[in-house]
Amino acid sequence: MEFTRRDTLAIGMGAVAITVLPFRVNAAAEEAISAFTGGADIAETGVTLIAPEIAENGNTVPIGVEAEGAVAIMVLAMGNPTPGVATFTFGELAGAHSASTRIRLAGTQDLVAIAQMADGSFAKASSNVKVTIGGCGG
Amino acid sequence: MAEGVKPRVKAPSSAAAGEAVVLKTLISHQMESGQRKNADGTPIPRSIINRFTCEFNGKSVIDVKMEPAISTNPYFEFEAVIPEAGDLKFTWYDDDGDVYEDVKSVAIA
């Protein structure tokens, strides 16, 4: 098999891509976001994400999300081994479109909440949480 | 991980028609994330509750898709509108196929 100049370049580019990929830690999170939004634009207002500034124990971090008129809200922890946290889908009898729960965070990282509105638009909010003790065991 | 799972729900026993009430739920569950390793270094397999739903007289209030990042003993707090007297039905779906249920009746005050 002969390598032309073009083949050599292509192989080189492939090798570069493979070495760069592991450093894109947020690739899985970006994938989850695009799967949820279908690539639509995301507005920056309309969602409230309540999270502590400093969480002493990453095993139980209390968070809350609220978005007026939302159909569904997805919460992502960008620094966790798997970024997905939960997706809240509100039914016809939901009161205020809010929910709170307790989550695990592996370390200091950004939390992101993305809401799908009734009109099909999307909005997001993010918050940085400093974690003293990570919650992934190990 | 089907042993020792006990759902607890805090819901008002009566409400005004059309009123939004706050519901709090807690279920005791290990929520093994699949990330931890035991003493030999072998990973402990994932075993979590992956879905939680709340319905009132068959109409959906909330449906939560849960991932391993939800803490041990999953807790949820949310609001539901109570249009008439009826039953709130809470359902948790375990990875191992078990389904845990709790029902709370709400009267109209």
PDB file of C-alpha atoms in Angstrom:
ATOM      1  CA  MET A   1       0.000   0.000   0.000  1.00  0.00           C
ATOM      2  CA  GLU A   2       1.403   3.346  -1.015  1.00  0.00           C
ATOM      3  CA  PHE A   3       0.874   6.526   0.903  1.00  0.00           C
ATOM      4  CA  THR A   4       0.239   9.593  -1.122  1.00  0.00           C
ATOM      5  CA  ARG A   5       0.892  13.025   0.300  1.00  0.00           C
ATOM      6  CA  ARG A   6      -2.854  13.419   0.862  1.00  0.00           C
ATOM      7  CA  ASP A   7      -3.163  10.110   2.773  1.00  0.00           C
ATOM      8  CA  THR A   8      -0.262  11.012   5.027  1.00  0.00           C
ATOM      9  CA  LEU A   9      -1.842  14.344   5.859  1.00  0.00           C
ATOM     10  CA  ALA A  10      -5.198  12.700   6.553  1.00  0.00           C
ATOM     11  CA  ILE A  11      -3.627  10.157   8.909  1.00  0.00           C
ATOM     12  CA  GLY A  12      -1.748  12.937  10.671  1.00  0.00           C
ATOM     13  CA  MET A  13      -4.948  14.927  11.173  1.00  0.00           C
ATOM     14  CA  GLY A  14      -6.687  11.812  12.507  1.00  0.00           C
ATOM     15  CA  ALA A  15      -3.918  11.238  15.024  1.00  0.00           C
ATOM     16  CA  VAL A  16      -4.154  14.850  16.183  1.00  0.00           C
ATOM     17  CA  ALA A  17      -7.931  14.549  16.579  1.00  0.00           C
ATOM     18  CA  ILE A  18      -7.557  11.365  18.661  1.00  0.00           C
ATOM     19  CA  THR A  19      -5.053  12.953  21.036  1.00  0.00           C
ATOM     20  CA  VAL A  20      -7.134  16.110  21.415  1.00  0.00           C
ATOM     21  CA  LEU A  21     -10.446  14.314  22.071  1.00  0.00           C
ATOM     22  CA  PRO A  22      -9.842  13.196  25.678  1.00  0.00           C
ATOM     23  CA  PHE A  23      -9.262  16.812  26.667  1.00  0.00           C
ATOM     24  CA  ARG A  24     -12.734  17.763  25.565  1.00  0.00           C
ATOM     25  CA  VAL A  25     -14.205  16.762  28.919  1.00  0.00           C
ATOM     26  CA  ASN A  26     -17.503  18.419  28.116  1.00  0.00           C
ATOM     27  CA  ALA A  27     -18.127  16.472  24.928  1.00  0.00           C
ATOM     28  CA  ALA A  28     -20.652  14.204  26.636  1.00  0.00           C
ATOM     29  CA  ALA A  29     -22.406  17.198  28.170  1.00  0.00           C
ATOM     30  CA  GLU A  30     -22.563  18.990  24.835  1.00  0.00           C
ATOM     31  CA  GLU A  31     -24.002  15.859  23.308  1.00  0.00           C
ATOM     32  CA  ALA A  32     -26.669  15.681  26.019  1.00  0.00           C
ATOM     33  CA  ILE A  33     -27.530  19.337  25.421  1.00  0.00           C
ATOM     34  CA  SER A  34     -27.859  18.953  21.662  1.00  0.00           C
ATOM     35  CA  ALA A  35     -29.923  15.788  22.109  1.00  0.00           C
ATOM     36  CA  PHE A  36     -32.284  17.744  24.378  1.00  0.00           C
ATOM     37  CA  THR A  37     -32.519  20.936  22.339  1.00  0.00           C
ATOM     38  CA  GLY A  38     -32.043  19.478  18.873  1.00  0.00           C
ATOM     39  CA  GLY A  39     -29.473  22.183  18.215  1.00  0.00           C
ATOM     40  CA  ALA A  40     -31.910  25.058  18.758  1.00  0.00           C
ATOM     41  CA  ASP A  41     -30.734  28.394  20.134  1.00  0.00           C
ATOM     42  CA  ILE A  42     -30.765  28.725  23.905  1.00  0.00           C
ATOM     43  CA  ALA A  43     -31.792  31.974  25.561  1.00  0.00           C
ATOM     44  CA  GLU A  44     -29.935  33.062  28.687  1.00  0.00           C
ATOM     45  CA  THR A  45     -32.950  34.151  30.733  1.00  0.00           C
ATOM     46  CA  GLY A  46     -36.125  32.482  31.902  1.00  0.00           C
ATOM     47  CA  VAL A  47     -34.746  29.774  34.163  1.00  0.00           C
ATOM     48  CA  THR A  48     -33.768  29.985  37.799  1.00  0.00           C
ATOM     49  CA  LEU A  49     -31.221  27.517  39.126  1.00  0.00           C
ATOM     50  CA  ILE A  50     -30.805  27.539  42.878  1.00  0.00           C
ATOM     51  CA  ALA A  51     -27.566  25.942  44.033  1.00  0.00           C
ATOM     52  CA  PRO A  52     -25.209  26.653  46.923  1.00  0.00           C
ATOM     53  CA  GLU A  53     -22.037  28.605  46.213  1.00  0.00           C
ATOM     54  CA  ILE A  54     -20.038  26.216  48.379  1.00  0.00           C
ATOM     55  CA  ALA A  55     -21.076  22.620  49.030  1.00  0.00           C
ATOM     56  CA  GLU A  56     -19.158  20.944  51.838  1.00  0.00           C
ATOM     57  CA  ASN A  57     -20.291  17.450  50.951  1.00  0.00           C
ATOM     58  CA  GLY A  58     -20.516  16.553  47.281  1.00  0.00           C
ATOM     59  CA  ASN A  59     -22.689  13.550  48.122  1.00  0.00           C
ATOM     60  CA  THR A  60     -25.788  15.621  48.804  1.00  0.00           C
ATOM     61  CA  VAL A  61     -25.943  19.046  47.248  1.00  0.00           C
ATOM     62  CA  PRO A  62     -29.411  20.608  47.441  1.00  0.00           C
ATOM     63  CA  ILE A  63     -30.476  22.233  44.192  1.00  0.00           C
ATOM     64  CA  GLY A  64     -33.678  23.684  42.829  1.00  0.00           C
ATOM     65  CA  VAL A  65     -34.870  24.661  39.374  1.00  0.00           C
ATOM     66  CA  GLU A  66     -37.737  26.883  38.340  1.00  0.00           C
ATOM     67  CA  ALA A  67     -38.920  28.052  34.943  1.00  0.00           C
ATOM     68  CA  GLU A  68     -42.251  29.689  34.317  1.00  0.00           C
ATOM     69  CA  GLY A  69     -44.031  27.981  31.441  1.00  0.00           C
ATOM     70  CA  ALA A  70     -41.501  25.185  31.040  1.00  0.00           C
ATOM     71  CA  VAL A  71     -42.450  21.781  29.697  1.00  0.00           C
ATOM     72  CA  ALA A  72     -39.239  20.109  30.819  1.00  0.00           C
ATOM     73  CA  ILE A  73     -36.049  21.086  32.619  1.00  0.00           C
ATOM     74  CA  MET A  74     -32.804  19.169  32.256  1.00  0.00           C
ATOM     75  CA  VAL A  75     -30.033  19.544  34.823  1.00  0.00           C
ATOM     76  CA  LEU A  76     -26.422  18.786  33.935  1.00  0.00           C
ATOM     77  CA  ALA A  77     -23.303  18.646  36.084  1.00  0.00           C
ATOM     78  CA  MET A  78     -20.526  19.510  33.658  1.00  0.00           C
ATOM     79  CA  GLY A  79     -17.722  18.027  35.775  1.00  0.00           C
ATOM     80  CA  ASN A  80     -19.245  14.661  36.705  1.00  0.00           C
ATOM     81  CA  PRO A  81     -18.133  11.379  35.099  1.00  0.00           C
ATOM     82  CA  THR A  82     -21.570  11.282  33.491  1.00  0.00           C
ATOM     83  CA  PRO A  83     -22.953  14.794  33.096  1.00  0.00           C
ATOM     84  CA  GLY A  84     -26.664  13.959  33.256  1.00  0.00           C
ATOM     85  CA  VAL A  85     -28.361  14.591  36.589  1.00  0.00           C
ATOM     86  CA  ALA A  86     -32.110  14.614  36.042  1.00  0.00           C
ATOM     87  CA  THR A  87     -34.794  15.704  33.620  1.00  0.00           C
ATOM     88  CA  PHE A  88     -38.011  17.047  35.107  1.00  0.00           C
ATOM     89  CA  THR A  89     -41.034  16.836  32.826  1.00  0.00           C
ATOM     90  CA  PHE A  90     -44.023  18.806  34.064  1.00  0.00           C
ATOM     91  CA  GLY A  91     -47.517  17.474  33.508  1.00  0.00           C
ATOM     92  CA  GLU A  92     -50.834  19.289  33.204  1.00  0.00           C
ATOM     93  CA  LEU A  93     -51.370  19.423  36.959  1.00  0.00           C
ATOM     94  CA  ALA A  94     -47.956  20.815  37.864  1.00  0.00           C
ATOM     95  CA  GLY A  95     -48.227  23.857  40.110  1.00  0.00           C
ATOM     96  CA  ALA A  96     -45.351  26.304  39.893  1.00  0.00           C
ATOM     97  CA  HIS A  97     -42.964  24.757  37.395  1.00  0.00           C
ATOM     98  CA  SER A  98     -40.296  24.177  39.971  1.00  0.00           C
ATOM     99  CA  ALA A  99     -38.646  21.200  41.589  1.00  0.00           C
ATOM    100  CA  SER A 100     -35.870  20.629  44.047  1.00  0.00           C
ATOM    101  CA  THR A 101     -33.767  17.612  44.854  1.00  0.00           C
ATOM    102  CA  ARG A 102     -30.348  16.585  46.134  1.00  0.00           C
ATOM    103  CA  ILE A 103     -27.543  15.610  43.823  1.00  0.00           C
ATOM    104  CA  ARG A 104     -23.977  14.293  43.778  1.00  0.00           C
ATOM    105  CA  LEU A 105     -21.122  16.408  42.482  1.00  0.00           C
ATOM    106  CA  ALA A 106     -17.667  14.939  41.836  1.00  0.00           C
ATOM    107  CA  GLY A 107     -15.887  18.229  42.428  1.00  0.00           C
ATOM    108  CA  THR A 108     -15.981  21.983  41.925  1.00  0.00           C
ATOM    109  CA  GLN A 109     -17.802  22.555  38.664  1.00  0.00           C
ATOM    110  CA  ASP A 110     -20.540  24.310  36.733  1.00  0.00           C
ATOM    111  CA  LEU A 111     -24.157  23.224  36.999  1.00  0.00           C
ATOM    112  CA  VAL A 112     -26.369  23.901  34.008  1.00  0.00           C
ATOM    113  CA  ALA A 113     -30.159  23.852  33.802  1.00  0.00           C
ATOM    114  CA  ILE A 114     -31.852  23.946  30.397  1.00  0.00           C
ATOM    115  CA  ALA A 115     -35.589  24.449  30.126  1.00  0.00           C
ATOM    116  CA  GLN A 116     -37.788  23.610  27.188  1.00  0.00           C
ATOM    117  CA  MET A 117     -40.612  26.138  27.034  1.00  0.00           C
ATOM    118  CA  ALA A 118     -44.172  25.451  25.917  1.00  0.00           C
ATOM    119  CA  ASP A 119     -43.561  27.396  22.675  1.00  0.00           C
ATOM    120  CA  GLY A 120     -40.615  25.163  21.785  1.00  0.00           C
ATOM    121  CA  SER A 121     -37.883  27.637  22.706  1.00  0.00           C
ATOM    122  CA  PHE A 122     -35.091  26.846  25.154  1.00  0.00           C
ATOM    123  CA  ALA A 123     -33.521  28.754  28.010  1.00  0.00           C
ATOM    124  CA  LYS A 124     -30.653  28.018  30.310  1.00  0.00           C
ATOM    125  CA  ALA A 125     -29.050  29.026  33.577  1.00  0.00           C
ATOM    126  CA  SER A 126     -25.750  27.989  35.061  1.00  0.00           C
ATOM    127  CA  SER A 127     -24.127  28.227  38.434  1.00  0.00           C
ATOM    128  CA  ASN A 128     -20.659  27.401  39.738  1.00  0.00           C
ATOM    129  CA  VAL A 129     -20.564  25.213  42.843  1.00  0.00           C
ATOM    130  CA  LYS A 130     -17.398  24.803  44.898  1.00  0.00           C
ATOM    131  CA  VAL A 131     -17.256  21.304  46.360  1.00  0.00           C
ATOM    132  CA  THR A 132     -15.063  20.580  49.391  1.00  0.00           C
ATOM    133  CA  ILE A 133     -15.390  16.774  49.384  1.00  0.00           C
ATOM    134  CA  GLY A 134     -16.349  15.131  46.092  1.00  0.00           C
ATOM    135  CA  GLY A 135     -19.287  12.775  45.988  1.00  0.00           C
ATOM    136  CA  CYS A 136     -18.264   9.975  43.675  1.00  0.00           C
ATOM    137  CA  GLY A 137     -16.561   7.630  46.117  1.00  0.00           C
ATOM    138  CA  GLY A 138     -13.594   6.046  44.544  1.00  0.00           C
TER     139      GLY A 138
ATOM    140  CA  MET B   1     -31.172  -3.564  46.174  1.00  0.00           C
ATOM    141  CA  ALA B   2     -34.798  -4.185  46.676  1.00  0.00           C
ATOM    142  CA  GLU B   3     -34.638  -4.604  50.433  1.00  0.00           C
ATOM    143  CA  GLY B   4     -35.235  -1.752  52.830  1.00  0.00           C
ATOM    144  CA  VAL B   5     -36.761   0.550  50.242  1.00  0.00           C
ATOM    145  CA  LYS B   6     -39.357   2.690  51.944  1.00  0.00           C
ATOM    146  CA  PRO B   7     -41.132   5.592  50.266  1.00  0.00           C
ATOM    147  CA  ARG B   8     -42.187   8.541  52.379  1.00  0.00           C
ATOM    148  CA  VAL B   9     -44.460  11.271  51.091  1.00  0.00           C
ATOM    149  CA  LYS B  10     -45.574  14.470  52.736  1.00  0.00           C
ATOM    150  CA  ALA B  11     -48.780  15.768  51.199  1.00  0.00           C
ATOM    151  CA  PRO B  12     -51.634  17.801  52.668  1.00  0.00           C
ATOM    152  CA  SER B  13     -54.787  15.794  53.488  1.00  0.00           C
ATOM    153  CA  SER B  14     -57.017  18.568  52.201  1.00  0.00           C
ATOM    154  CA  ALA B  15     -56.757  21.509  49.847  1.00  0.00           C
ATOM    155  CA  ALA B  16     -58.939  24.177  48.297  1.00  0.00           C
ATOM    156  CA  ALA B  17     -60.091  23.340  44.757  1.00  0.00           C
ATOM    157  CA  GLY B  18     -57.537  24.606  42.258  1.00  0.00           C
ATOM    158  CA  GLU B  19     -54.955  25.250  44.939  1.00  0.00           C
ATOM    159  CA  ALA B  20     -51.277  24.454  44.295  1.00  0.00           C
ATOM    160  CA  VAL B  21     -49.889  22.329  47.101  1.00  0.00           C
ATOM    161  CA  VAL B  22     -46.283  21.495  47.906  1.00  0.00           C
ATOM    162  CA  LEU B  23     -45.387  17.810  47.886  1.00  0.00           C
ATOM    163  CA  LYS B  24     -42.254  16.363  49.393  1.00  0.00           C
ATOM    164  CA  THR B  25     -41.109  12.830  48.684  1.00  0.00           C
ATOM    165  CA  LEU B  26     -38.244  10.764  49.984  1.00  0.00           C
ATOM    166  CA  ILE B  27     -37.443   7.146  49.291  1.00  0.00           C
ATOM    167  CA  SER B  28     -34.722   5.209  51.056  1.00  0.00           C
ATOM    168  CA  HIS B  29     -32.477   3.723  48.392  1.00  0.00           C
ATOM    169  CA  GLN B  30     -28.752   3.136  48.032  1.00  0.00           C
ATOM    170  CA  MET B  31     -28.576   4.746  44.548  1.00  0.00           C
ATOM    171  CA  GLU B  32     -25.340   2.923  43.707  1.00  0.00           C
ATOM    172  CA  SER B  33     -23.848   5.107  40.997  1.00  0.00           C
ATOM    173  CA  GLY B  34     -21.659   2.502  39.281  1.00  0.00           C
ATOM    174  CA  GLN B  35     -18.616   4.733  39.833  1.00  0.00           C
ATOM    175  CA  ARG B  36     -17.556   3.349  43.213  1.00  0.00           C
ATOM    176  CA  LYS B  37     -15.151   0.464  43.675  1.00  0.00           C
ATOM    177  CA  ASN B  38     -15.097  -2.101  46.457  1.00  0.00           C
ATOM    178  CA  ALA B  39     -12.036  -3.144  48.457  1.00  0.00           C
ATOM    179  CA  ASP B  40     -10.706  -5.358  45.616  1.00  0.00           C
ATOM    180  CA  GLY B  41     -10.880  -2.505  43.152  1.00  0.00           C
ATOM    181  CA  THR B  42     -13.721  -3.996  41.150  1.00  0.00           C
ATOM    182  CA  PRO B  43     -16.478  -1.541  40.295  1.00  0.00           C
ATOM    183  CA  ILE B  44     -19.755  -1.931  42.170  1.00  0.00           C
ATOM    184  CA  PRO B  45     -22.491  -2.262  39.524  1.00  0.00           C
ATOM    185  CA  ARG B  46     -24.975   0.542  39.088  1.00  0.00           C
ATOM    186  CA  SER B  47     -28.292   0.131  40.881  1.00  0.00           C
ATOM    187  CA  ILE B  48     -30.455   3.210  41.020  1.00  0.00           C
ATOM    188  CA  ILE B  49     -34.036   4.345  40.760  1.00  0.00           C
ATOM    189  CA  ASN B  50     -34.176   5.712  37.233  1.00  0.00           C
ATOM    190  CA  ARG B  51     -37.617   7.282  37.089  1.00  0.00           C
ATOM    191  CA  PHE B  52     -40.086   8.942  39.422  1.00  0.00           C
ATOM    192  CA  THR B  53     -43.602   9.993  38.525  1.00  0.00           C
ATOM    193  CA  CYS B  54     -46.447  11.686  40.327  1.00  0.00           C
ATOM    194  CA  GLU B  55     -50.037  11.572  39.092  1.00  0.00           C
ATOM    195  CA  PHE B  56     -53.286  12.963  40.405  1.00  0.00           C
ATOM    196  CA  ASN B  57     -56.380  10.971  39.348  1.00  0.00           C
ATOM    197  CA  GLY B  58     -54.401   9.693  36.372  1.00  0.00           C
ATOM    198  CA  LYS B  59     -53.225  13.117  35.215  1.00  0.00           C
ATOM    199  CA  SER B  60     -49.498  13.737  35.233  1.00  0.00           C
ATOM    200  CA  VAL B  61     -48.002  16.177  37.713  1.00  0.00           C
ATOM    201  CA  ILE B  62     -44.316  15.491  37.215  1.00  0.00           C
ATOM    202  CA  ASP B  63     -42.140  12.861  35.566  1.00  0.00           C
ATOM    203  CA  VAL B  64     -38.482  12.828  36.527  1.00  0.00           C
ATOM    204  CA  LYS B  65     -35.778  10.947  34.669  1.00  0.00           C
ATOM    205  CA  MET B  66     -33.077  10.215  37.207  1.00  0.00           C
ATOM    206  CA  GLU B  67     -29.405   9.511  36.589  1.00  0.00           C
ATOM    207  CA  PRO B  68     -26.646   8.275  38.909  1.00  0.00           C
ATOM    208  CA  ALA B  69     -25.921  11.843  40.011  1.00  0.00           C
ATOM    209  CA  ILE B  70     -29.049  11.823  42.198  1.00  0.00           C
ATOM    210  CA  SER B  71     -28.077  11.395  45.848  1.00  0.00           C
ATOM    211  CA  THR B  72     -28.702   8.396  48.083  1.00  0.00           C
ATOM    212  CA  ASN B  73     -32.296   8.424  49.396  1.00  0.00           C
ATOM    213  CA  PRO B  74     -33.684  10.511  46.520  1.00  0.00           C
ATOM    214  CA  TYR B  75     -35.673  13.522  47.648  1.00  0.00           C
ATOM    215  CA  PHE B  76     -38.001  15.608  45.509  1.00  0.00           C
ATOM    216  CA  GLU B  77     -40.032  18.666  46.288  1.00  0.00           C
ATOM    217  CA  PHE B  78     -42.516  20.079  43.780  1.00  0.00           C
ATOM    218  CA  GLU B  79     -45.979  21.561  43.468  1.00  0.00           C
ATOM    219  CA  ALA B  80     -49.223  20.084  42.227  1.00  0.00           C
ATOM    220  CA  VAL B  81     -52.548  21.707  41.425  1.00  0.00           C
ATOM    221  CA  ILE B  82     -55.478  19.944  43.099  1.00  0.00           C
ATOM    222  CA  PRO B  83     -58.625  20.536  40.985  1.00  0.00           C
ATOM    223  CA  GLU B  84     -60.877  18.069  42.803  1.00  0.00           C
ATOM    224  CA  ALA B  85     -60.832  15.445  45.534  1.00  0.00           C
ATOM    225  CA  GLY B  86     -58.805  12.406  44.617  1.00  0.00           C
ATOM    226  CA  ASP B  87     -55.635  10.431  44.987  1.00  0.00           C
ATOM    227  CA  LEU B  88     -52.042  11.413  44.449  1.00  0.00           C
ATOM    228  CA  LYS B  89     -50.104   8.449  43.173  1.00  0.00           C
ATOM    229  CA  PHE B  90     -46.333   8.379  43.474  1.00  0.00           C
ATOM    230  CA  THR B  91     -44.325   5.766  41.579  1.00  0.00           C
ATOM    231  CA  TRP B  92     -40.616   4.990  41.615  1.00  0.00           C
ATOM    232  CA  TYR B  93     -39.001   2.704  39.003  1.00  0.00           C
ATOM    233  CA  ASP B  94     -35.903   0.764  40.033  1.00  0.00           C
ATOM    234  CA  ASP B  95     -33.133  -0.379  37.651  1.00  0.00           C
ATOM    235  CA  ASP B  96     -33.831  -3.980  38.699  1.00  0.00           C
ATOM    236  CA  GLY B  97     -37.447  -3.736  37.520  1.00  0.00           C
ATOM    237  CA  ASP B  98     -39.037  -3.166  40.907  1.00  0.00           C
ATOM    238  CA  VAL B  99     -41.734  -0.529  41.151  1.00  0.00           C
ATOM    239  CA  TYR B 100     -42.446   1.220  44.441  1.00  0.00           C
ATOM    240  CA  GLU B 101     -45.744   3.011  44.942  1.00  0.00           C
ATOM    241  CA  ASP B 102     -47.383   5.264  47.456  1.00  0.00           C
ATOM    242  CA  VAL B 103     -50.841   6.838  47.369  1.00  0.00           C
ATOM    243  CA  LYS B 104     -52.087   9.869  49.291  1.00  0.00           C
ATOM    244  CA  SER B 105     -55.714  10.962  49.281  1.00  0.00           C
ATOM    245  CA  VAL B 106     -56.513  14.644  49.141  1.00  0.00           C
ATOM    246  CA  ALA B 107     -59.931  15.984  50.140  1.00  0.00           C
ATOM    247  CA  ILE B 108     -61.370  19.324  49.137  1.00  0.00           C
ATOM    248  CA  ALA B 109     -61.638  21.634  52.137  1.00  0.00           C
TER     249      ALA B 109
END
